[in-house]
Coordinates of C-alpha atoms in Angstrom, one line a residue:
Chain A
X1 CA 0.0 0.0 0.0
X2 CA 1.3 3.4 -1.0
X3 CA 0.0 6.2 1.3
X4 CA 1.8 9.2 2.8
X5 CA -0.3 9.4 5.9
X6 CA 0.8 7.2 8.8
X7 CA -2.6 7.4 10.4
X8 CA -4.2 6.2 7.1
X9 CA -1.7 3.4 7.1
X10 CA -2.7 2.6 10.6
X11 CA -6.4 2.8 9.8
X12 CA -6.0 0.5 6.8
X13 CA -4.0 -1.9 8.9
X14 CA -6.8 -1.9 11.6
X15 CA -9.4 -2.3 9.0
X16 CA -7.5 -5.3 7.5
X17 CA -7.3 -6.9 10.9
X18 CA -11.0 -6.1 11.6
X19 CA -11.9 -7.6 8.2
X20 CA -9.8 -10.7 8.9
X21 CA -7.9 -10.1 5.7
X22 CA -4.8 -12.3 6.1
X23 CA -2.7 -11.1 3.2
X24 CA 0.4 -9.3 4.3
X25 CA 0.4 -5.5 3.9
X26 CA 3.6 -3.6 3.0
X27 CA 3.6 0.2 3.2
X28 CA 5.5 2.8 1.4
X29 CA 5.2 6.6 2.0
X30 CA 5.2 8.1 -1.5
X31 CA 5.4 7.4 -5.2
X32 CA 9.1 7.5 -5.4
X33 CA 9.4 4.8 -2.7
X34 CA 6.7 2.7 -4.5
X35 CA 8.6 2.8 -7.7
X36 CA 11.9 1.9 -5.9
X37 CA 10.1 -1.0 -4.2
X38 CA 8.6 -2.3 -7.4
X39 CA 12.0 -2.0 -9.3
X40 CA 13.9 -3.6 -6.5
X41 CA 16.1 -0.5 -6.0
X42 CA 17.7 0.0 -2.6
X43 CA 16.6 -0.4 0.2
X44 CA 14.1 -2.8 -1.4
X45 CA 16.6 -5.2 -3.0
X46 CA 15.8 -8.2 -0.7
X47 CA 13.1 -10.3 -2.4
X48 CA 12.2 -12.2 0.8
X49 CA 11.9 -9.1 2.9
X50 CA 10.1 -7.1 0.2
X51 CA 8.1 -9.6 -1.9
X52 CA 6.6 -8.5 -5.2
X53 CA 3.0 -7.4 -4.4
X54 CA 0.0 -9.1 -6.0
X55 CA -2.0 -6.0 -5.7
X56 CA -1.3 -2.3 -5.1
X57 CA -3.4 0.0 -3.0
X58 CA -2.5 3.5 -4.3
X59 CA -3.3 6.9 -2.7
X60 CA -3.5 9.7 -5.3
X61 CA -2.2 12.6 -3.3
X62 CA 1.3 12.0 -2.1
X63 CA 4.4 14.1 -1.9
X64 CA 7.4 13.7 -4.3
X65 CA 5.5 11.6 -6.8
X66 CA 1.7 11.4 -6.7
X67 CA -0.5 8.4 -7.5
X68 CA -1.2 9.7 -11.1
X69 CA 2.5 9.8 -11.9
X70 CA 2.9 6.3 -10.4
X71 CA 0.1 5.0 -12.6
X72 CA 1.8 6.5 -15.6
X73 CA 5.2 5.1 -14.7
X74 CA 3.8 1.6 -14.0
X75 CA 2.0 1.5 -17.3
X76 CA 5.1 2.6 -19.1
X77 CA 7.2 -0.2 -17.5
X78 CA 6.5 -3.5 -19.3
X79 CA 7.7 -5.5 -16.3
X80 CA 5.2 -3.8 -14.0
X81 CA 2.3 -3.3 -16.3
X82 CA 0.5 -6.5 -15.3
X83 CA 0.1 -5.3 -11.7
X84 CA -3.5 -4.7 -10.7
X85 CA -3.9 -1.3 -9.0
X86 CA -6.6 -0.1 -6.8
X87 CA -6.8 3.6 -6.3
X88 CA -7.9 4.4 -2.7
X89 CA -8.2 8.0 -2.0
X90 CA -10.3 10.6 -0.2
X91 CA -11.6 12.4 -3.2
X92 CA -14.6 11.3 -5.1
X93 CA -14.4 13.9 -7.8
X94 CA -15.5 12.6 -11.1
X95 CA -12.5 14.1 -12.9
X96 CA -10.2 12.2 -10.5
X97 CA -12.1 8.9 -11.0
X98 CA -12.1 9.2 -14.8
X99 CA -8.4 10.2 -14.9
X100 CA -7.4 7.3 -12.8
X101 CA -9.1 4.8 -15.0
X102 CA -7.7 6.5 -18.0
X103 CA -4.2 6.1 -16.5
X104 CA -4.8 2.4 -16.1
X105 CA -6.2 1.9 -12.6
X106 CA -8.2 -1.3 -12.2
X107 CA -10.5 0.0 -9.5
X108 CA -11.2 3.3 -7.8
X109 CA -12.3 3.4 -4.2
X110 CA -13.2 6.5 -2.3
X111 CA -12.1 6.1 1.3
X112 CA -15.2 6.3 3.4
X113 CA -15.3 8.7 6.4
X114 CA -16.7 5.9 8.4
X115 CA -14.5 3.3 9.9
X116 CA -17.2 0.6 9.8
X117 CA -17.6 1.3 6.1
X118 CA -13.9 1.1 5.6
X119 CA -13.9 -2.3 7.2
X120 CA -16.8 -3.4 5.0
X121 CA -14.9 -2.1 2.0
X122 CA -11.8 -4.0 2.9
X123 CA -13.8 -7.1 3.4
X124 CA -15.5 -6.7 0.0
X125 CA -12.4 -6.1 -2.1
X126 CA -10.4 -8.6 -0.2
X127 CA -13.0 -11.2 -1.0
X128 CA -13.0 -10.1 -4.6
X129 CA -9.3 -9.7 -5.3
X130 CA -8.0 -12.4 -3.1
X131 CA -10.6 -15.1 -3.6
X132 CA -12.6 -14.5 -6.7
X133 CA -9.9 -13.1 -9.0
X134 CA -6.8 -14.8 -10.1
X135 CA -3.8 -12.5 -9.5
X136 CA -0.5 -12.8 -11.2
X137 CA 2.1 -14.4 -9.0
X138 CA 4.6 -11.7 -9.7
X139 CA 7.4 -14.2 -10.5
X140 CA 8.1 -12.9 -14.1
Chain B
X1 CA -3.6 136.5 -116.2
X2 CA -0.9 138.6 -117.9
X3 CA 1.9 137.6 -115.6
X4 CA 2.2 133.9 -115.5
X5 CA 5.6 134.2 -113.7
X6 CA 4.1 133.3 -110.4
X7 CA 0.9 131.6 -109.4
X8 CA 0.4 133.6 -106.2
X9 CA -0.9 136.8 -107.8
X10 CA -3.3 134.6 -109.7
X11 CA -4.4 132.9 -106.5
X12 CA -5.0 136.2 -104.8
X13 CA -6.2 137.7 -108.0
X14 CA -8.9 140.0 -107.0
X15 CA -9.6 141.4 -110.4
X16 CA -12.5 139.2 -110.9
X17 CA -15.9 140.6 -110.4
X18 CA -17.8 139.8 -107.3
X19 CA -20.9 137.7 -107.5
X20 CA -22.9 140.8 -106.7
X21 CA -22.7 141.6 -110.3
X22 CA -24.6 138.5 -111.2
X23 CA -27.3 139.6 -108.7
X24 CA -27.1 143.0 -110.5
X25 CA -26.5 144.5 -107.0
X26 CA -30.1 144.1 -106.2
X27 CA -30.3 144.6 -102.5
X28 CA -32.9 141.9 -101.9
X29 CA -31.0 139.2 -103.7
X30 CA -27.8 140.4 -102.1
X31 CA -29.4 140.2 -98.7
X32 CA -31.0 136.8 -99.4
X33 CA -27.7 135.2 -100.4
X34 CA -25.5 137.0 -97.9
X35 CA -27.8 136.4 -94.9
X36 CA -28.5 132.7 -95.9
X37 CA -24.8 131.9 -96.4
X38 CA -23.8 133.7 -93.3
X39 CA -26.4 131.8 -91.2
X40 CA -25.4 128.5 -92.8
X41 CA -21.8 129.2 -92.0
X42 CA -22.6 130.2 -88.5
X43 CA -24.6 127.1 -88.0
X44 CA -21.8 125.0 -89.7
X45 CA -19.3 126.4 -87.3
X46 CA -21.4 125.6 -84.2
X47 CA -21.9 122.0 -85.2
X48 CA -18.2 121.0 -84.8
X49 CA -18.2 122.9 -81.5
X50 CA -21.2 120.9 -80.4
X51 CA -19.5 117.7 -81.5
X52 CA -16.4 118.6 -79.7
X53 CA -18.3 119.3 -76.5
X54 CA -20.1 116.0 -77.0
X55 CA -16.9 114.1 -77.4
X56 CA -15.4 115.9 -74.5
X57 CA -18.3 114.9 -72.3
X58 CA -18.7 111.4 -73.6
X59 CA -15.3 109.8 -73.4
X60 CA -16.7 106.4 -74.2
X61 CA -18.2 107.3 -77.5
X62 CA -17.6 104.8 -80.3
X63 CA -16.0 105.8 -83.6
X64 CA -14.7 109.1 -82.3
X65 CA -12.6 109.7 -85.4
X66 CA -15.8 109.7 -87.5
X67 CA -17.2 112.5 -85.4
X68 CA -14.0 114.4 -85.8
X69 CA -14.1 113.8 -89.5
X70 CA -17.7 115.1 -89.6
X71 CA -16.7 118.1 -87.6
X72 CA -13.9 118.9 -90.0
X73 CA -16.2 118.3 -93.0
X74 CA -18.9 120.6 -91.7
X75 CA -16.3 123.2 -90.7
X76 CA -15.0 123.1 -94.3
X77 CA -18.6 123.5 -95.6
X78 CA -19.0 126.5 -93.3
X79 CA -15.8 128.0 -94.7
X80 CA -17.1 127.6 -98.3
X81 CA -20.3 129.4 -97.4
X82 CA -18.4 132.2 -95.7
X83 CA -16.2 132.4 -98.9
X84 CA -19.5 132.7 -100.9
X85 CA -20.5 135.7 -98.8
X86 CA -17.0 137.3 -99.3
X87 CA -17.2 136.7 -103.0
X88 CA -20.4 138.6 -103.4
X89 CA -18.3 141.7 -103.2
X90 CA -14.9 140.3 -104.1
X91 CA -13.6 137.9 -106.8
X92 CA -11.3 135.5 -104.8
X93 CA -12.4 132.6 -106.8
X94 CA -9.1 130.8 -106.7
X95 CA -9.2 130.8 -103.0
X96 CA -12.8 129.8 -102.9
X97 CA -12.2 127.1 -105.4
X98 CA -9.2 125.8 -103.4
X99 CA -11.3 125.8 -100.3
X100 CA -14.1 123.9 -102.2
X101 CA -11.5 121.4 -103.4
X102 CA -10.4 120.9 -99.8
X103 CA -14.0 120.5 -98.7
X104 CA -14.5 118.0 -101.6
X105 CA -11.6 115.9 -100.4
X106 CA -12.8 115.9 -96.8
X107 CA -16.4 115.2 -97.9
X108 CA -15.2 112.3 -100.1
X109 CA -13.1 110.8 -97.4
X110 CA -16.1 111.1 -95.0
X111 CA -18.5 109.6 -97.5
X112 CA -16.1 106.8 -98.2
X113 CA -15.7 106.0 -94.6
X114 CA -19.3 106.4 -93.5
X115 CA -20.7 103.5 -95.5
X116 CA -18.6 100.7 -94.1
X117 CA -19.2 102.2 -90.7
X118 CA -23.0 101.6 -90.9
X119 CA -23.0 97.8 -90.2
X120 CA -20.5 98.4 -87.4
X121 CA -22.6 101.2 -85.9
X122 CA -25.8 99.0 -86.3
X123 CA -24.0 96.3 -84.4
X124 CA -23.7 98.6 -81.4
X125 CA -26.4 97.9 -78.8
X126 CA -29.2 100.4 -78.7
X127 CA -29.7 102.3 -75.5
X128 CA -33.0 100.5 -74.9
X129 CA -31.3 97.2 -75.3
X130 CA -28.6 98.4 -73.0
X131 CA -31.2 99.5 -70.6
X132 CA -33.0 96.2 -70.8
X133 CA -29.6 94.5 -70.3
X134 CA -28.9 96.8 -67.5
X135 CA -32.3 96.0 -65.9
X136 CA -31.6 92.3 -66.4
X137 CA -28.2 92.8 -64.8
X138 CA -29.7 94.8 -62.0
X139 CA -32.3 92.0 -61.2
X140 CA -29.5 89.5 -61.6
X141 CA -27.5 91.5 -59.1
X142 CA -30.4 91.5 -56.7
X143 CA -30.8 87.8 -57.3
X144 CA -27.2 87.2 -56.8
X145 CA -27.1 89.3 -53.7
X146 CA -30.0 87.3 -52.3
X147 CA -28.2 84.1 -53.2
X148 CA -25.1 85.5 -51.6
X149 CA -27.1 86.3 -48.5
X150 CA -28.6 82.8 -48.5
X151 CA -25.1 81.4 -49.0
X152 CA -23.9 83.4 -46.1
X153 CA -26.7 82.2 -44.0
X154 CA -26.1 78.6 -45.1
X155 CA -22.4 79.1 -44.4
X156 CA -23.4 80.4 -40.9
X157 CA -25.7 77.4 -40.4
X158 CA -23.1 75.1 -41.6
X159 CA -20.6 76.6 -39.3
X160 CA -23.1 76.1 -36.5
X161 CA -23.7 72.5 -37.6
X162 CA -19.9 71.9 -37.8
X163 CA -19.6 73.2 -34.3
X164 CA -22.4 71.0 -33.2
X165 CA -20.8 68.1 -35.0
X166 CA -17.5 68.8 -33.5
X167 CA -19.1 68.9 -30.1
X168 CA -20.9 65.6 -30.8
X169 CA -17.7 64.1 -32.1
X170 CA -16.0 65.1 -28.9
X171 CA -18.8 63.7 -26.9
X172 CA -18.6 60.5 -28.8
X173 CA -14.9 60.3 -28.4
X174 CA -15.3 60.8 -24.7
X175 CA -17.9 58.1 -24.7
X176 CA -15.7 55.8 -26.7
X177 CA -13.0 56.5 -24.2
X178 CA -15.3 55.8 -21.3
X179 CA -16.5 52.6 -22.9
X180 CA -12.9 51.6 -23.5
X181 CA -12.2 52.2 -19.8
X182 CA -15.4 50.3 -18.9
X183 CA -14.4 47.5 -21.2
X184 CA -10.9 47.4 -19.6
X185 CA -12.6 47.4 -16.2
X186 CA -14.9 44.6 -17.4
X187 CA -12.0 42.6 -18.7
X188 CA -10.3 43.2 -15.4
X189 CA -13.4 42.1 -13.5
X190 CA -13.8 39.1 -15.9
X191 CA -10.3 38.2 -15.2
X192 CA -10.8 38.6 -11.5
X193 CA -14.0 36.5 -11.7
X194 CA -12.1 33.8 -13.6
X195 CA -9.4 34.0 -11.0
X196 CA -12.0 33.7 -8.2
X197 CA -13.6 30.8 -10.1
X198 CA -10.3 29.1 -10.4
X199 CA -9.8 29.8 -6.7
X200 CA -13.2 28.2 -6.1
X201 CA -12.2 25.2 -8.2
X202 CA -9.0 25.0 -6.3
X203 CA -10.9 25.2 -3.1
X204 CA -13.2 22.5 -4.3
X205 CA -10.2 20.3 -5.0
X206 CA -8.6 21.1 -1.6
X207 CA -11.9 20.6 0.2
X208 CA -12.5 17.3 -1.5
X209 CA -9.2 16.0 -0.2
X210 CA -7.2 17.9 2.3
X211 CA -10.2 19.1 4.4
X212 CA -11.8 15.7 4.5
X213 CA -8.6 13.9 5.4
X214 CA -8.5 15.1 9.0
X215 CA -12.3 14.6 9.2
X216 CA -12.0 11.0 8.2
X217 CA -9.4 10.5 11.0
X218 CA -11.7 12.2 13.5
X219 CA -14.6 10.0 12.6
X220 CA -12.7 6.8 12.2
X221 CA -10.8 7.0 15.4
X222 CA -13.8 8.1 17.5
X223 CA -15.6 5.2 16.0
X224 CA -12.8 2.9 17.0
X225 CA -13.0 4.3 20.5
X226 CA -16.7 3.6 20.6
X227 CA -16.2 -0.1 19.8
X228 CA -14.9 -0.5 23.4
X229 CA -11.9 -2.4 22.2
X230 CA -9.6 0.3 23.6
X231 CA -11.2 0.8 27.0
X232 CA -14.5 1.7 28.5
X233 CA -15.8 5.3 28.8
X234 CA -18.2 6.4 31.5
X235 CA -21.5 7.9 30.4
X236 CA -20.2 11.4 30.0
X237 CA -17.1 10.3 28.1
X238 CA -19.2 8.2 25.8
X239 CA -21.4 11.3 25.2
X240 CA -18.4 13.4 24.4
X241 CA -17.1 10.9 21.9
X242 CA -20.5 10.9 20.3
X243 CA -20.4 14.8 20.2
X244 CA -17.1 14.7 18.4
X245 CA -18.5 12.2 15.9
X246 CA -21.7 14.2 15.3
X247 CA -19.7 17.4 14.8
X248 CA -17.4 15.6 12.3
X249 CA -20.4 14.1 10.4
X250 CA -21.9 17.6 10.2
X251 CA -18.6 19.0 8.9
X252 CA -18.6 16.3 6.3
X253 CA -22.1 17.1 5.2
X254 CA -21.2 20.8 5.0
X255 CA -18.1 20.1 3.0
X256 CA -20.1 17.9 0.6
X257 CA -22.8 20.4 0.0
X258 CA -20.2 23.2 -0.5
X259 CA -18.4 21.0 -2.9
X260 CA -21.5 20.3 -4.9
X261 CA -22.2 24.0 -4.9
X262 CA -18.8 24.9 -6.2
X263 CA -18.9 22.2 -8.8
X264 CA -21.9 23.6 -10.6
X265 CA -20.0 24.5 -13.8
X266 CA -20.8 27.6 -15.7
X267 CA -19.8 26.3 -19.1
X268 CA -22.4 25.4 -21.7
X269 CA -20.6 22.1 -22.2
X270 CA -23.0 19.2 -22.0
X271 CA -26.0 21.5 -22.5
X272 CA -28.6 19.7 -24.6
X273 CA -32.3 19.7 -25.3
X274 CA -34.3 17.7 -22.9
X275 CA -37.8 17.1 -21.8
X276 CA -38.4 18.6 -18.4
X277 CA -41.0 15.8 -17.9
X278 CA -38.1 13.3 -18.1
X279 CA -36.0 15.4 -15.7
X280 CA -38.8 15.4 -13.1
X281 CA -39.3 11.7 -13.5
X282 CA -35.6 11.0 -13.0
X283 CA -35.6 13.3 -9.9
X284 CA -38.7 11.7 -8.4
X285 CA -37.2 8.2 -9.0
X286 CA -34.2 9.2 -6.8
X287 CA -36.6 10.4 -4.1
X288 CA -39.0 7.5 -4.4
X289 CA -38.3 6.2 -0.9
X290 CA -38.9 9.6 0.8
X291 CA -42.0 10.2 -1.3
X292 CA -43.5 6.9 -0.2
X293 CA -42.5 7.6 3.4
X294 CA -44.3 10.9 3.5
X295 CA -47.1 9.6 1.4
X296 CA -46.8 12.6 -0.9
X297 CA -48.7 13.1 -4.1
X298 CA -46.8 14.7 -7.0
X299 CA -48.9 16.3 -9.7
X300 CA -47.0 17.0 -12.9
X301 CA -48.6 19.2 -15.5
X302 CA -47.6 19.6 -19.1
X303 CA -44.0 20.5 -19.1
X304 CA -41.8 22.1 -21.7
X305 CA -38.7 21.0 -23.6
X306 CA -35.8 23.0 -22.3
X307 CA -32.1 23.5 -23.1
X308 CA -29.6 22.8 -20.3
X309 CA -27.4 20.5 -18.4
X310 CA -29.3 17.3 -17.6
X311 CA -27.4 16.6 -14.3
X312 CA -27.8 20.1 -13.0
X313 CA -31.5 20.4 -13.9
X314 CA -32.1 17.0 -12.3
X315 CA -30.4 18.2 -9.1
X316 CA -32.5 21.4 -9.3
X317 CA -35.8 19.5 -9.4
X318 CA -34.6 17.0 -6.8
X319 CA -33.6 19.8 -4.4
X320 CA -37.0 21.6 -4.8
X321 CA -39.0 18.4 -4.5
X322 CA -36.8 17.3 -1.6
X323 CA -37.4 20.6 0.0
X324 CA -41.1 20.1 -0.1
X325 CA -40.8 16.6 1.2
X326 CA -38.7 17.9 4.1
X327 CA -41.0 20.7 5.1
X328 CA -44.2 18.7 4.7
X329 CA -47.4 19.6 6.6
X330 CA -47.8 17.8 9.9
X331 CA -51.5 17.0 9.6
X332 CA -52.6 16.9 5.9
X333 CA -51.1 14.8 3.1
X334 CA -48.4 16.6 1.1
X335 CA -49.3 17.6 -2.4
X336 CA -46.5 18.9 -4.7
X337 CA -47.6 20.4 -8.0
X338 CA -45.2 21.1 -10.9
X339 CA -46.4 23.1 -13.8
X340 CA -44.9 25.1 -16.7
X341 CA -45.9 27.7 -19.1
X342 CA -44.3 30.1 -21.6
X343 CA -42.5 32.9 -19.8
X344 CA -43.1 36.6 -20.5
X345 CA -39.4 36.6 -21.5
X346 CA -39.0 35.4 -25.1
X347 CA -37.6 31.9 -25.6
X348 CA -37.9 30.9 -22.0
X349 CA -40.4 28.8 -20.1
X350 CA -41.5 29.4 -16.6
X351 CA -41.6 26.5 -14.2
X352 CA -43.5 26.5 -10.9
X353 CA -43.2 24.1 -8.0
X354 CA -45.9 24.5 -5.4
X355 CA -46.5 22.6 -2.2
X356 CA -48.9 22.7 0.7
X357 CA -46.2 22.3 3.4
X358 CA -45.3 24.5 6.3
X359 CA -44.1 27.3 4.2
X360 CA -42.0 30.1 5.6
X361 CA -42.2 33.8 6.6
X362 CA -42.3 35.8 3.4
X363 CA -39.7 38.2 4.9
X364 CA -37.0 35.6 4.2
X365 CA -38.0 35.0 0.6
X366 CA -34.6 36.3 -0.6
X367 CA -32.4 35.0 2.2
X368 CA -33.4 31.4 1.8
X369 CA -31.3 31.2 -1.3
X370 CA -28.1 32.3 0.5
X371 CA -25.3 29.8 1.1
X372 CA -25.7 28.0 4.4
X373 CA -28.9 29.9 5.2
X374 CA -31.3 28.0 7.4
X375 CA -34.5 29.1 8.9
X376 CA -34.8 26.2 11.4
X377 CA -32.8 24.9 14.2
X378 CA -30.7 21.8 13.5
X379 CA -32.9 19.8 15.9
X380 CA -36.0 20.4 13.8
X381 CA -34.9 19.8 10.2
X382 CA -31.7 18.4 9.0
X383 CA -29.8 19.9 6.1
X384 CA -26.8 22.2 5.5
X385 CA -28.7 25.2 4.1
X386 CA -27.2 24.6 0.8
X387 CA -30.0 23.1 -1.2
X388 CA -31.7 26.3 -2.4
X389 CA -28.4 28.1 -2.9
X390 CA -27.5 25.3 -5.3
X391 CA -31.0 25.7 -7.0
X392 CA -30.4 29.4 -7.4
X393 CA -26.9 28.9 -8.9
X394 CA -28.2 26.3 -11.3
X395 CA -31.0 28.5 -12.5
X396 CA -28.7 31.5 -12.9
X397 CA -26.2 29.3 -14.8
X398 CA -29.1 28.7 -17.2
X399 CA -29.6 32.5 -17.6
X400 CA -32.7 32.7 -15.4
X401 CA -33.8 33.7 -11.9
X402 CA -35.7 31.9 -9.2
X403 CA -38.1 33.4 -6.7
X404 CA -40.0 32.0 -3.7
X405 CA -43.4 33.0 -2.4
X406 CA -44.8 31.8 0.8
X407 CA -46.6 32.5 4.0
X408 CA -46.0 30.7 7.3
X409 CA -48.2 27.6 7.3
X410 CA -49.5 28.2 3.8
X411 CA -47.2 26.1 1.7
X412 CA -44.5 27.5 -0.6
X413 CA -44.2 28.2 -4.3
X414 CA -40.9 28.4 -6.2
X415 CA -40.9 30.0 -9.6
X416 CA -38.0 29.9 -12.1
X417 CA -37.4 30.2 -15.8
X418 CA -35.3 28.1 -18.1
X419 CA -34.3 28.5 -21.8
X420 CA -36.8 26.8 -24.0
X421 CA -35.4 24.2 -26.4
X422 CA -35.0 25.7 -29.9
X423 CA -37.7 24.8 -32.3
X424 CA -40.1 23.8 -29.6
X425 CA -42.0 27.1 -30.0
X426 CA -44.8 27.3 -27.6
X427 CA -45.5 23.6 -27.8
X428 CA -45.7 22.0 -24.4

């Protein structure tokens, strides 16, 4: 998960626990870090410690490199293009939604203001992405 | 003629007899001839004098030389008659003959010159003609003077007009200048407006993310506190946590309505022709649950085809119907009536939404459209006070205006106008 807000990271983690979602969560603080992680650049060289994700939860508004730029970068990189990306952000502005899909996001989720709803959301997309859908193993 | 040595004695030969001999010295004949010739001569001498006086007085006389010639000729004739008187008693026939010859020469010359002069003299204008011409000229002068006066007057008028025109031109120039200034000002204002619009957009963007971010935390963490997983509160503490939550929820509602207000775009993009009937149907479908709850009846009359943004118009109708649903009458069943008719303004149609709800005090009929304006306490009716502000903005974005009429407890009526779809004419 790429999110610059530690409290959001915490909330997501809590929601994952509450939703009994067992898949491991890895956090990065901004787009630059995310790209480094995905490209195995230091400090993310260790494959065991930092495994290739099956799914990316991407916040749009982050310092250094925001979510839109990340989407563009990932789409440009043939080794990363397969990665499913779920945009999770505060804004529900139509322009943002449209832009994200145009840039190649697979889903767009507006973060709810309500923790209960967040938990429900995590449950739902966890059920979908981790049980219903086949994800690439990331071992290309 | 004895001595022919010189001619002179012959010239002045006085040996001839005078003419008196021929008259046999009869005194009556003598007198007749002498007096007649003398009178003729006298007359003949006065004529050149008269001619001279005439010429002297009339310097402009034509053929002056002819007059002189005549004077000379008559004078010569006079001399011959005088000679005839002299020769009654003397015999100076040579002298008289010589003088006669001189007179003959002068007469001949005069006669020869007078004939060719006739056509030229005839060609000279007669005094009457001259007078007529003169009169003509006089009247012409009068006419011309009049014309000149008229011209002068016209010139004066023209000068006045030119002055007037100059003044007008100056006024126009000033006006143009003023308009330029106004235009500049307007451009300035337009730019300022654009800037403020951009600021609003910017604000919408910030509000949609940055302002809601801390709000989400507030709500999420208070919620987590309320689960009891992180320790128990006493009654007061629980109440406080609930207050925090409610305040945050309210803030969220305010932000949302402010956002939807600032998002009402002003561009014509997406404007199309649509049936207002359809718009109302879509709006009521969204409100179906609330309509059923309050058991309201919605009467829709014949509505027009309008030109506008479908999403915005739908929101407009939804807000107005929602408003009626919210302020429904406590005792009687709610009836909402939606009608339309051609507006007094050309090319527009007037829509009216009437209900029999609780209404409001007419004094607030303008204020209710203000942003965040509420007439009721939060405990009585929910809402952020943005609904009607959004309605007004949407109507204004469609070039119209909206008014509200109501009395406390007597229901409310909202009236607004929208652009009629082209080609729909007055067909409803």
